[in-house]
Amino acid sequence: MSLLSDGGPAAAAAPSSSVAPTAVPPRAGVARRFLRKPVAVASVAWLLLVAVLAAAAPLLTSASPTASSITNALAPFGGDSPLGTDGLGRDVLAQLLYGARTSLVGALIVVAVALVLGLPAGVLAGYYRGRFDAAASWVANLVMAQPAIIILLVVLAQFGRSTELAMLVFGVVIAPGVFRLVRASIIAVRGELYVDAARVAGLSDPRIMRRHVLPVVVAPTIIQMSQVLGIAIVLQAGLEFIGLGSANQASWGGMLNDAFAKIYAAPNLLLLPGLAIVVTVTACSLVGNGLRDVLGVGATPPVRRRSAVRAVGPVVEDGRPSSGTAPAPDDALLRVEGLRVAYPEPDGGEGEVVHGVSLTIRRGEVHGLVGESGSGKSQTAFAVLGLLPPQAHTSATTLTFDGGDLRGISRRGMNQLRGRRIGYIPQEPMSNLDPSFRIGSQLTEPMRHHLGLSKAEAKAKAIQLLDRVGIVDPARVFDSYPHQISGGMAQRVLIAGALSCDPDLLIADEPTTALDVTVQAEVLDLVRDLQAERDLGVLLVTHDFGVVADLCDTVTVMRAGEVVESAAAAQLFADPQHEYTRSLLAATLEGGPARAALTTPAGGTR
Amino acid sequence: MTAPLLEIEDVVVEYPLRGFRQAPARVLHGISLDILPGETVGLVGESGSGKTTLGRAVLGLAPVTGGEIRFRGERISGIGTKARRALSRDIQVVFQDPYSSLNPAMTVADILTEPLVVAGASRADADRRVRDLLDEVHLPQDAGQRLPREFSGGQRQRIAIARALSRDPAVIVCDEPVSALDLSTQSRVLDLFIEIQERTGVAYLFITHDLSVVRHISHRVAVMHRGELVETGDAAQVTSDPRHSYTRTLLLAAPVPDPARQAARREERHRLAAARA
């Protein structure tokens, strides 16, 4: 077998040719993906058109945009002026073309100033932190706190009307936005291990910045700049409209000003400059959106972390009958047969991740559900809890809890069971406590809701529970926030929470994986004691056969969405039936020989 | 007697805390440890024990405020960035998280050639070396053209190992390199580490929380607890007959995949805890 099969024994069973890295479609170029977006392409085309027309204005019209002739005011379309003239007899077409120049140049000034000031400062502050960061952030905050329009008015009052000056000042005002975005992106990437790895690899700081840090900033900055471009055009038009633009320069805002003065005589004069502004600004915004989609900024988070599951009722339907499943005993607390979970795929079909899983848990039984990552064990547990994401499609031939059918149960009915009769212990204790509420209120709320206890009764019971799960100073922890306690304590708190409404079934998803071994041992002891004390049924999802051996009465082994073996724990460890179970047990290092002490150094370097 | 390759002597690491005249937080309280050429020293401890900080101190990523670290007899703690960069040839790293330790925007070939190109290798030499490296970590030759996200966790960790090997280092700091991997993947990656060591004679400082991992790969084991070294010895001795009570606690806390033996182990742990109370 090839050593490549890091897919584990799952892959080992398959022919070794299929074991090579999963074929993933080749990287589509950013440009090519962008070209597949018609709206974004049309927007870019519009902006390019505006730019070309603005640049070629002298070639397209011989009329001067500023030369007025009172005798020729408000001329209609056609003739010498194809689009007519305005209230002062100025050629509308020429004004539009030269006005586009003013708009684009002004907007580019804003972008250039904002980038020149914000980008390097953001990069240095984010990468080196320290005093420069403190000073630069202070200045940025100060500038951001100023009202932009008042600064603009003051500057223009002081130095005279000038569109360029106004845009320059606006660039300075908007630079802190760039600074903060760049700084935040860099701080985020600075903490990535690959930047540390690059330092260990001997790369110099400028090189690390160029190769690993700056590329991260490019996408958000480009997107931000496309938005700034639009904002600058609107702001500039606004200033010109109120008469603060350069005096002897055609502009879209100035055209609006003139059209506004003649709104009764020639209302259609508003149309063209208005359209020019609206379409151009919209195009800027749409280009930004297109870039964001293509560059994947703010897109789906990394797949590794399980996204927060929303509580919805299980959308369980009758599944296809699975043949040959033995009838489960009558004292079953939880009975699952033929459970299937599928997710919609981009091509319109469905990808099934759990293929007809069956398991039964009796009252007082601890049932281990074991498998490697991707085996579908957590999906199975979440399907029982009705906590799969809404797009998941779940079906089963049987899914009963204490005799009641869970298939097609209402959201309300499921909420009555969850927390009340089915407790849940999650993998990551910290991310399952809300950081903005005290432990006490998070513990008492379900009790007050489900059991109808008064505030005082709920508090008394919560403190009693905290004491029971081995928390030394329960009253203090009751009043603490989650960040004030350790991970082990947080897991105890969650166990207390899972038990608070005296459930019959406890579903624990890798409850000790995030904990240190010594803490893990204590938490396992706690779960064992509580289970015996309350005769709980437990579904324990884990990848660790040590945890299974410690706690479980029965075990179900899963691989790639299917059950490969289900047996009593003692029997499974003593005499595993399935090849896959055997290979998993063989992979444990525990009990293997220790490596001998080094006698002669291996290899050449001595 | 072989001269140690890496000598860690009485190393203290402190981080300044916020606030005026606030005493700094001391993470390591004077750690001393040697690593011989071609040797694996396993560093075990729980979270917050300072084991990762010690690894980062060796790599020059954590501030050594007391004691010193020597490599081939020369001091390498508290040296300038230029001298530090020169050490990149000899001291390398494999991090725990195979997801964030590879730049997602670079192809595997770019990731592997980067250290070589920095060291002044020509493009052609670097490309040739990539082929050898992929071979050494048992990845297919066409892996070079792909992006890290196209690989599984175990394969990414092989890429990270190949990057560490690219300039034939004398020692690699391995910070929990198999902790994020599935069990069966874990044992294969560990075997790769051993295979590479036997062929090249590289030394490992192997940081992990898992005693069975450390037992499998280490010649010697050092146990850390709250910033101090509590026990050092041969792998077999430390992991089966520990002298220090903390090591014993650690050993008994790890569950074994055998219900009968685990029950016995649990009994013993409870007895030990009761005896201490």
XYZ file of N, CA and C in Angstrom, chain A residues 1-9 12 19-27 191-205 207 211-213 215 304-305 371-374 515-522 524-525 528 543-551 569-570 573 583-585 587-599 601-606, chain B residues 2 36-40 46-47 56 59-61 72 85 88 91-93 95 97 99-107 110 114-115 117-118 138-140 145-147 149-152 154-155 158 163 167 182-188 190 194-195 197-201 212-213 215-219 234-236 239 249-250 253-259 261-262 265-266 269-270:
540
model
N 0.837 -1.200 0.000
C 0.000 0.000 0.000
C 0.865 1.240 0.000
N 0.414 2.211 -0.700
C 1.202 3.432 -0.808
C 1.173 4.209 0.489
N 2.254 4.910 0.751
C 2.319 5.706 1.966
C 1.483 6.968 1.865
N 0.972 7.202 0.673
C 0.232 8.441 0.464
C -1.113 8.433 1.121
N -1.571 7.275 1.511
C -2.964 7.175 1.872
C -3.204 7.776 3.247
N -3.059 9.095 3.297
C -3.347 9.757 4.549
C -4.834 9.817 4.798
N -5.590 9.346 3.847
C -7.015 9.256 4.073
C -7.323 8.196 5.125
N -6.306 7.497 5.553
C -6.502 6.515 6.609
C -6.941 5.196 6.037
N -7.284 4.275 6.902
C -7.703 2.955 6.442
C -8.891 3.052 5.492
N -7.341 3.038 2.511
C -6.542 1.836 2.332
C -7.356 0.734 1.670
N -6.006 6.891 -4.328
C -5.568 7.389 -3.043
C -4.815 8.703 -3.190
N -4.333 8.970 -4.378
C -3.626 10.217 -4.631
C -4.536 11.399 -4.293
N -3.948 12.604 -4.108
C -4.737 13.745 -3.681
C -6.009 13.869 -4.512
N -7.090 14.128 -3.833
C -8.358 14.216 -4.531
C -8.269 15.258 -5.626
N -8.731 14.889 -6.800
C -8.655 15.816 -7.913
C -9.576 16.995 -7.643
N -9.047 18.175 -7.725
C -9.813 19.386 -7.499
C -9.711 20.172 -8.795
N -10.793 20.820 -9.199
C -10.706 21.559 -10.461
C -9.539 22.540 -10.434
N -8.870 22.726 -11.563
C -7.728 23.625 -11.592
C -8.167 25.032 -11.227
N -7.240 25.798 -10.717
C -7.561 27.159 -10.307
C -8.007 27.965 -11.515
N -0.442 36.836 12.311
C -0.546 35.754 13.287
C -0.566 34.373 12.657
N -0.590 34.298 11.316
C -0.642 32.995 10.664
C 0.700 32.287 10.824
N 0.610 30.966 10.979
C 1.842 30.204 11.174
C 2.745 30.264 9.959
N 2.159 30.461 8.762
C 3.044 30.438 7.595
C 3.955 31.656 7.557
N 3.546 32.734 8.242
C 4.450 33.880 8.335
C 5.612 33.548 9.287
N 5.295 32.869 10.387
C 6.360 32.390 11.281
C 7.285 31.432 10.530
N 6.657 30.537 9.748
C 7.463 29.569 9.009
C 8.393 30.292 8.035
N 7.897 31.368 7.420
C 8.737 32.126 6.493
C 9.898 32.779 7.232
N 9.655 33.257 8.448
C 10.753 33.849 9.221
C 11.794 32.788 9.558
N 11.301 31.606 9.953
C 12.237 30.534 10.275
C 12.997 30.106 9.014
N 12.343 30.228 7.853
C 13.007 29.853 6.601
C 14.054 30.882 6.190
N 14.183 31.954 6.951
C 15.250 32.907 6.684
C 14.874 34.026 5.737
N 13.584 34.251 5.533
C 13.195 35.351 4.655
C 13.355 36.679 5.393
N 13.782 37.700 4.657
C 13.903 39.018 5.261
C 12.517 39.644 5.376
N 12.398 40.658 6.245
C 11.091 41.278 6.454
C 10.468 41.816 5.170
N 10.853 40.837 2.209
C 10.452 39.717 1.366
C 9.200 39.038 1.920
N 5.888 38.720 -0.254
C 5.399 37.410 -0.655
C 4.174 36.959 0.120
N 4.154 37.219 1.413
C 3.113 36.597 2.228
C 2.093 37.577 2.787
N 2.520 38.817 3.005
C 1.631 39.736 3.713
C 0.844 40.617 2.747
N -0.022 40.378 -0.452
C -1.083 39.807 -1.282
C -2.427 39.742 -0.561
N -12.873 24.065 8.053
C -12.421 23.286 9.189
C -13.359 23.428 10.394
N -13.621 24.703 10.719
C -14.472 24.972 11.872
C -15.893 24.617 11.525
N -15.200 7.034 14.902
C -14.793 7.088 13.504
C -13.774 8.196 13.332
N -13.151 8.230 12.160
C -12.187 9.284 11.890
C -12.906 10.492 11.331
N -12.172 11.562 11.084
C -12.834 12.754 10.568
C -13.478 12.429 9.228
N -14.682 12.945 9.030
C -15.393 12.685 7.783
C -16.170 11.385 7.772
N -9.622 19.208 25.550
C -9.086 19.343 26.914
C -7.762 18.619 27.084
N -6.976 19.055 28.072
C -5.755 18.345 28.438
C -6.092 16.964 29.009
N -5.133 16.030 28.915
C -5.445 14.659 29.360
C -5.860 14.586 30.816
N -5.206 15.354 31.688
C -5.569 15.253 33.109
C -6.982 15.776 33.323
N -7.327 16.848 32.607
C -8.682 17.395 32.710
C -9.663 16.428 32.061
N -9.253 15.835 30.946
C -10.099 14.863 30.259
C -10.470 13.723 31.207
N -9.472 13.226 31.952
C -9.730 12.113 32.868
C -10.770 12.521 33.901
N -10.658 13.750 34.410
C -11.628 14.201 35.419
C -13.025 14.332 34.824
N -14.208 12.733 32.223
C -14.750 11.395 31.958
C -15.256 10.765 33.252
N -14.509 10.951 34.337
C -14.962 10.449 35.639
C -16.322 11.040 35.985
N -19.083 9.578 33.919
C -19.387 8.213 34.355
C -20.234 8.241 35.628
N -13.319 10.106 18.559
C -12.402 9.432 17.651
C -11.401 8.610 18.457
N -11.520 8.675 19.792
C -10.473 8.152 20.667
C -10.916 6.825 21.298
N -10.263 5.744 20.919
C -10.639 4.445 21.461
C -10.333 4.334 22.949
N -9.411 5.168 23.428
C -9.144 5.197 24.862
C -10.368 5.688 25.620
N -10.987 6.739 25.108
C -12.188 7.289 25.741
C -13.313 6.257 25.688
N -13.409 5.554 24.558
C -14.428 4.518 24.416
C -14.221 3.433 25.468
N -12.974 2.986 25.599
C -12.670 1.921 26.551
C -12.967 2.368 27.973
N -12.800 3.654 28.224
C -12.996 4.158 29.568
C -14.470 4.191 29.942
N -15.342 4.495 28.979
C -16.701 4.898 29.317
C -17.806 4.023 28.740
N -18.654 -3.200 24.061
C -17.293 -2.673 24.080
C -16.256 -3.765 24.331
N -16.530 -4.598 25.333
C -15.549 -5.629 25.694
C -15.271 -6.538 24.490
N -13.247 -4.700 21.556
C -11.796 -4.567 21.775
C -11.107 -5.927 21.754
N -7.897 -2.261 11.796
C -6.821 -1.353 11.371
C -6.797 -0.101 12.255
N -7.982 0.348 12.695
C -8.009 1.513 13.585
C -7.352 1.180 14.916
N -7.705 0.015 15.455
C -7.125 -0.375 16.744
C -5.620 -0.580 16.616
N -3.716 1.062 14.721
C -3.025 2.328 14.518
C -2.718 3.040 15.830
N -3.354 2.626 16.925
C -3.055 3.311 18.194
C -1.628 3.014 18.598
N -0.967 4.064 19.064
C 0.444 3.920 19.415
C 0.594 3.383 20.820
N -0.485 3.526 21.606
C -0.410 3.162 23.011
C -0.004 1.694 23.147
N 0.883 1.431 24.087
C 1.286 0.059 24.328
C 2.367 -0.435 23.391
N 2.701 0.384 22.377
C 3.763 -0.004 21.463
C 5.124 0.117 22.140
N 6.152 -0.390 21.491
C 7.489 -0.304 22.083
C 7.983 1.141 22.067
N 8.722 1.507 23.114
C 9.336 2.829 23.137
C 10.540 2.801 22.215
N 10.887 3.955 21.665
C 12.070 4.008 20.821
C 13.291 3.882 21.727
N 14.241 3.124 21.290
C 15.434 2.893 22.102
C 16.253 4.174 22.194
N 17.068 4.243 23.246
C 17.933 5.413 23.398
C 18.905 5.459 22.232
N 19.353 6.662 21.916
C 20.259 6.852 20.789
C 21.626 6.292 21.162
N 22.102 5.357 20.374
C 23.428 4.824 20.656
C 24.435 5.406 19.687
N 24.742 7.877 16.474
C 23.949 8.833 15.716
C 23.678 8.298 14.324
N 22.435 8.426 13.924
C 22.076 7.980 12.590
C 22.632 8.947 11.559
N 22.811 8.449 10.362
C 23.235 9.313 9.263
C 24.655 9.808 9.436
N 24.981 10.865 8.721
C 26.355 11.308 8.647
C 26.789 12.273 9.726
N 25.911 13.224 10.098
C 26.365 14.298 10.971
C 26.721 13.793 12.349
N 27.949 13.808 12.643
C 28.332 13.434 13.998
C 29.204 14.531 14.562
N 29.608 12.433 22.249
C 29.304 13.391 21.189
C 28.969 14.745 21.790
N 21.367 15.911 21.036
C 22.539 15.408 20.305
C 22.227 15.367 18.813
N 23.256 15.325 17.989
C 23.005 15.168 16.549
C 22.221 13.873 16.290
N 21.222 13.938 15.454
C 20.462 12.745 15.081
C 19.528 12.226 16.145
N 19.335 13.002 17.199
C 18.517 12.523 18.302
C 17.130 13.177 18.290
N 16.121 12.437 18.766
C 14.808 13.043 18.983
C 14.618 13.228 20.479
N 1.221 19.735 29.265
C -0.147 20.113 28.962
C -0.174 21.544 28.462
N -1.353 22.002 28.087
C -1.416 23.368 27.584
C -1.013 24.333 28.691
N 9.600 27.868 20.401
C 9.665 29.173 19.737
C 10.924 29.926 20.138
N 13.621 28.743 18.001
C 13.445 29.268 16.642
C 13.675 30.770 16.558
N 13.858 31.414 17.697
C 14.035 32.865 17.678
C 12.732 33.616 17.567
N 11.629 32.953 17.884
C 10.319 33.604 17.782
C 9.783 34.019 19.157
N 25.756 24.194 18.071
C 27.144 23.831 17.780
C 28.102 24.726 18.545
N 18.870 34.915 10.474
C 18.480 34.434 9.149
C 19.474 33.398 8.628
N 18.766 29.825 9.449
C 17.612 29.158 8.870
C 18.016 27.898 8.113
N 18.299 25.299 11.364
C 17.211 25.092 12.321
C 15.888 25.347 11.624
N 15.052 24.341 11.598
C 13.794 24.444 10.876
C 12.611 24.069 11.754
N 11.412 24.181 11.199
C 10.219 23.991 12.014
C 9.117 23.270 11.233
N 5.011 23.093 12.128
C 4.020 23.529 13.101
C 2.874 22.538 13.221
N -0.537 23.165 13.107
C -1.730 23.322 12.294
C -1.373 23.292 10.814
N -3.122 23.656 8.471
C -3.985 24.526 7.668
C -3.433 25.943 7.609
N -2.923 26.452 8.733
C -2.453 27.831 8.688
C -0.939 27.924 8.492
N -0.232 26.804 8.454
C 1.217 26.911 8.315
C 1.652 26.937 6.847
N 0.709 26.745 5.920
C 1.047 26.850 4.498
C 0.246 28.011 3.909
N 0.921 28.898 3.212
C 0.250 30.043 2.611
C -0.761 29.550 1.576
N -2.056 29.823 1.800
C -3.074 29.249 0.914
C -2.993 29.765 -0.516
N -2.295 30.883 -0.724
C -2.266 31.475 -2.061
C -1.088 30.969 -2.892
N -0.190 30.175 -2.300
C 1.000 29.732 -3.036
C 0.889 28.261 -3.407
N 1.441 27.894 -4.564
C 1.452 26.481 -4.924
C 2.479 25.766 -4.051
N 5.975 26.539 -5.006
C 6.439 27.848 -4.528
C 6.773 27.803 -3.040
N 10.698 28.471 -1.888
C 10.955 29.766 -1.275
C 12.230 29.800 -0.418
N 12.398 28.853 0.522
C 13.616 28.906 1.331
C 14.882 28.746 0.481
N 15.288 29.642 -2.808
C 15.525 30.842 -3.605
C 16.114 31.943 -2.726
N 15.602 32.039 -1.492
C 16.138 33.026 -0.555
C 17.614 32.757 -0.304
N 7.048 11.241 0.154
C 6.098 10.346 -0.495
C 4.849 11.062 -0.999
N 5.049 12.189 -1.640
C 3.941 12.841 -2.320
C 4.174 12.708 -3.818
N 3.102 12.656 -4.611
C 3.289 12.501 -6.055
C 3.958 13.732 -6.672
N 2.282 21.504 -8.486
C 1.467 22.504 -9.201
C 0.174 22.823 -8.460
N -0.069 22.137 -7.343
C -1.360 22.312 -6.667
C -1.259 23.293 -5.510
N -2.444 23.659 -4.999
C -2.515 24.553 -3.843
C -2.715 23.729 -2.575
N -4.840 23.776 -0.299
C -6.195 23.366 0.059
C -6.643 22.089 -0.654
N -5.879 21.684 -1.676
C -6.249 20.467 -2.396
C -5.781 19.209 -1.677
N -5.115 19.383 -0.526
C -4.556 18.224 0.161
C -5.233 18.004 1.500
N -5.208 16.753 1.957
C -5.756 16.440 3.278
C -4.768 16.898 4.350
N -3.037 15.262 6.568
C -1.792 14.496 6.629
C -0.868 14.854 5.472
N -1.458 15.065 4.304
C -0.629 15.435 3.148
C -0.047 16.826 3.316
N 2.887 16.616 5.363
C 4.037 16.150 4.572
C 4.673 17.309 3.800
N 9.107 21.229 3.337
C 9.641 22.596 3.405
C 10.753 22.674 4.454
N 16.543 22.598 3.048
C 17.956 22.976 3.055
C 18.793 22.082 3.962
N -5.870 12.450 12.081
C -6.542 11.227 12.483
C -5.513 10.189 12.915
N -5.998 9.245 13.724
C -5.100 8.268 14.324
C -4.222 7.527 13.305
N -4.837 7.003 12.270
C -4.063 6.189 11.335
C -3.112 7.058 10.521
N -3.538 8.298 10.231
C -2.665 9.235 9.538
C -1.479 9.585 10.424
N -1.810 9.749 11.723
C -0.804 10.108 12.702
C 0.367 9.117 12.692
N 0.058 7.839 12.722
C 1.142 6.871 12.820
C 1.975 6.873 11.534
N 1.342 7.123 10.384
C 2.115 7.157 9.137
C 3.040 8.356 9.080
N 4.273 9.911 11.674
C 5.352 9.673 12.639
C 6.422 8.764 12.040
N 10.519 9.350 11.431
C 11.597 8.432 11.827
C 12.435 8.037 10.613
N 11.743 7.752 9.516
C 12.440 7.347 8.285
C 13.408 8.446 7.827
N 14.705 10.770 9.655
C 15.797 10.904 10.613
C 16.858 9.841 10.386
N 16.398 8.618 10.120
C 17.381 7.542 9.928
C 18.198 7.760 8.671
N 17.611 8.408 7.681
C 18.344 8.631 6.438
C 19.261 9.854 6.512
N 18.763 10.948 7.112
C 19.525 12.196 7.033
C 20.276 12.546 8.308
N 19.927 11.906 9.436
C 20.608 12.236 10.677
C 20.185 13.557 11.281
N 1.994 8.766 24.253
C 2.218 7.597 23.394
C 2.920 8.016 22.092
N 2.641 9.230 21.622
C 3.344 9.739 20.446
C 4.823 9.916 20.776
N 6.563 8.546 23.055
C 7.212 7.266 23.323
C 7.623 6.606 22.002
N 6.761 6.784 20.988
C 6.992 6.154 19.694
C 8.191 6.774 18.978
N 8.368 8.077 19.118
C 9.327 8.758 18.247
C 10.585 9.216 18.960
N 10.573 9.306 20.291
C 11.693 9.966 20.969
C 12.740 8.983 21.481
N 13.987 9.433 21.426
C 15.040 8.714 22.130
C 15.009 9.088 23.604
N 15.350 8.539 29.369
C 15.114 7.746 28.177
C 13.616 7.541 27.985
N 13.216 7.426 26.713
C 11.795 7.356 26.390
C 11.113 6.215 27.140
N 11.724 5.031 27.146
C 11.090 3.876 27.764
C 10.872 4.117 29.250
N 8.203 7.033 29.951
C 6.829 6.756 29.554
C 6.279 5.453 30.115
N 0.967 11.156 36.932
C -0.416 11.627 36.756
C -0.772 11.694 35.280
N 0.160 12.252 34.512
C -0.054 12.426 33.075
C -0.257 11.068 32.407
N -3.545 9.439 33.285
C -4.731 10.163 32.810
C -5.070 9.787 31.375
N -4.073 9.351 30.602
C -4.329 9.032 29.197
C -5.039 7.686 29.124
N -6.247 7.663 28.557
C -6.988 6.398 28.520
C -6.397 5.429 27.496
N -6.416 4.133 27.841
C -5.864 3.126 26.927
C -7.014 2.386 26.233
N -6.822 1.995 24.977
C -7.914 1.357 24.242
C -8.098 -0.112 24.625
N -8.433 -0.365 25.854
C -8.663 -1.726 26.334
C -9.470 -1.586 27.631
N -10.734 -1.978 27.612
C -11.606 -1.702 28.763
C -11.043 -2.234 30.086
N -7.817 -3.008 30.978
C -6.627 -2.281 31.407
C -6.973 -0.849 31.785
N -7.918 -0.251 31.058
C -8.301 1.119 31.369
C -8.964 1.186 32.748
N -6.252 1.087 35.199
C -5.521 2.336 35.185
C -6.296 3.424 35.938
N -7.612 3.389 35.743
C -8.477 4.376 36.408
C -8.407 4.184 37.917
N -5.227 5.545 39.180
C -5.229 7.007 39.191
C -6.014 7.525 40.403
N -7.152 6.897 40.668
C -7.942 7.322 41.819
C -7.180 7.086 43.111
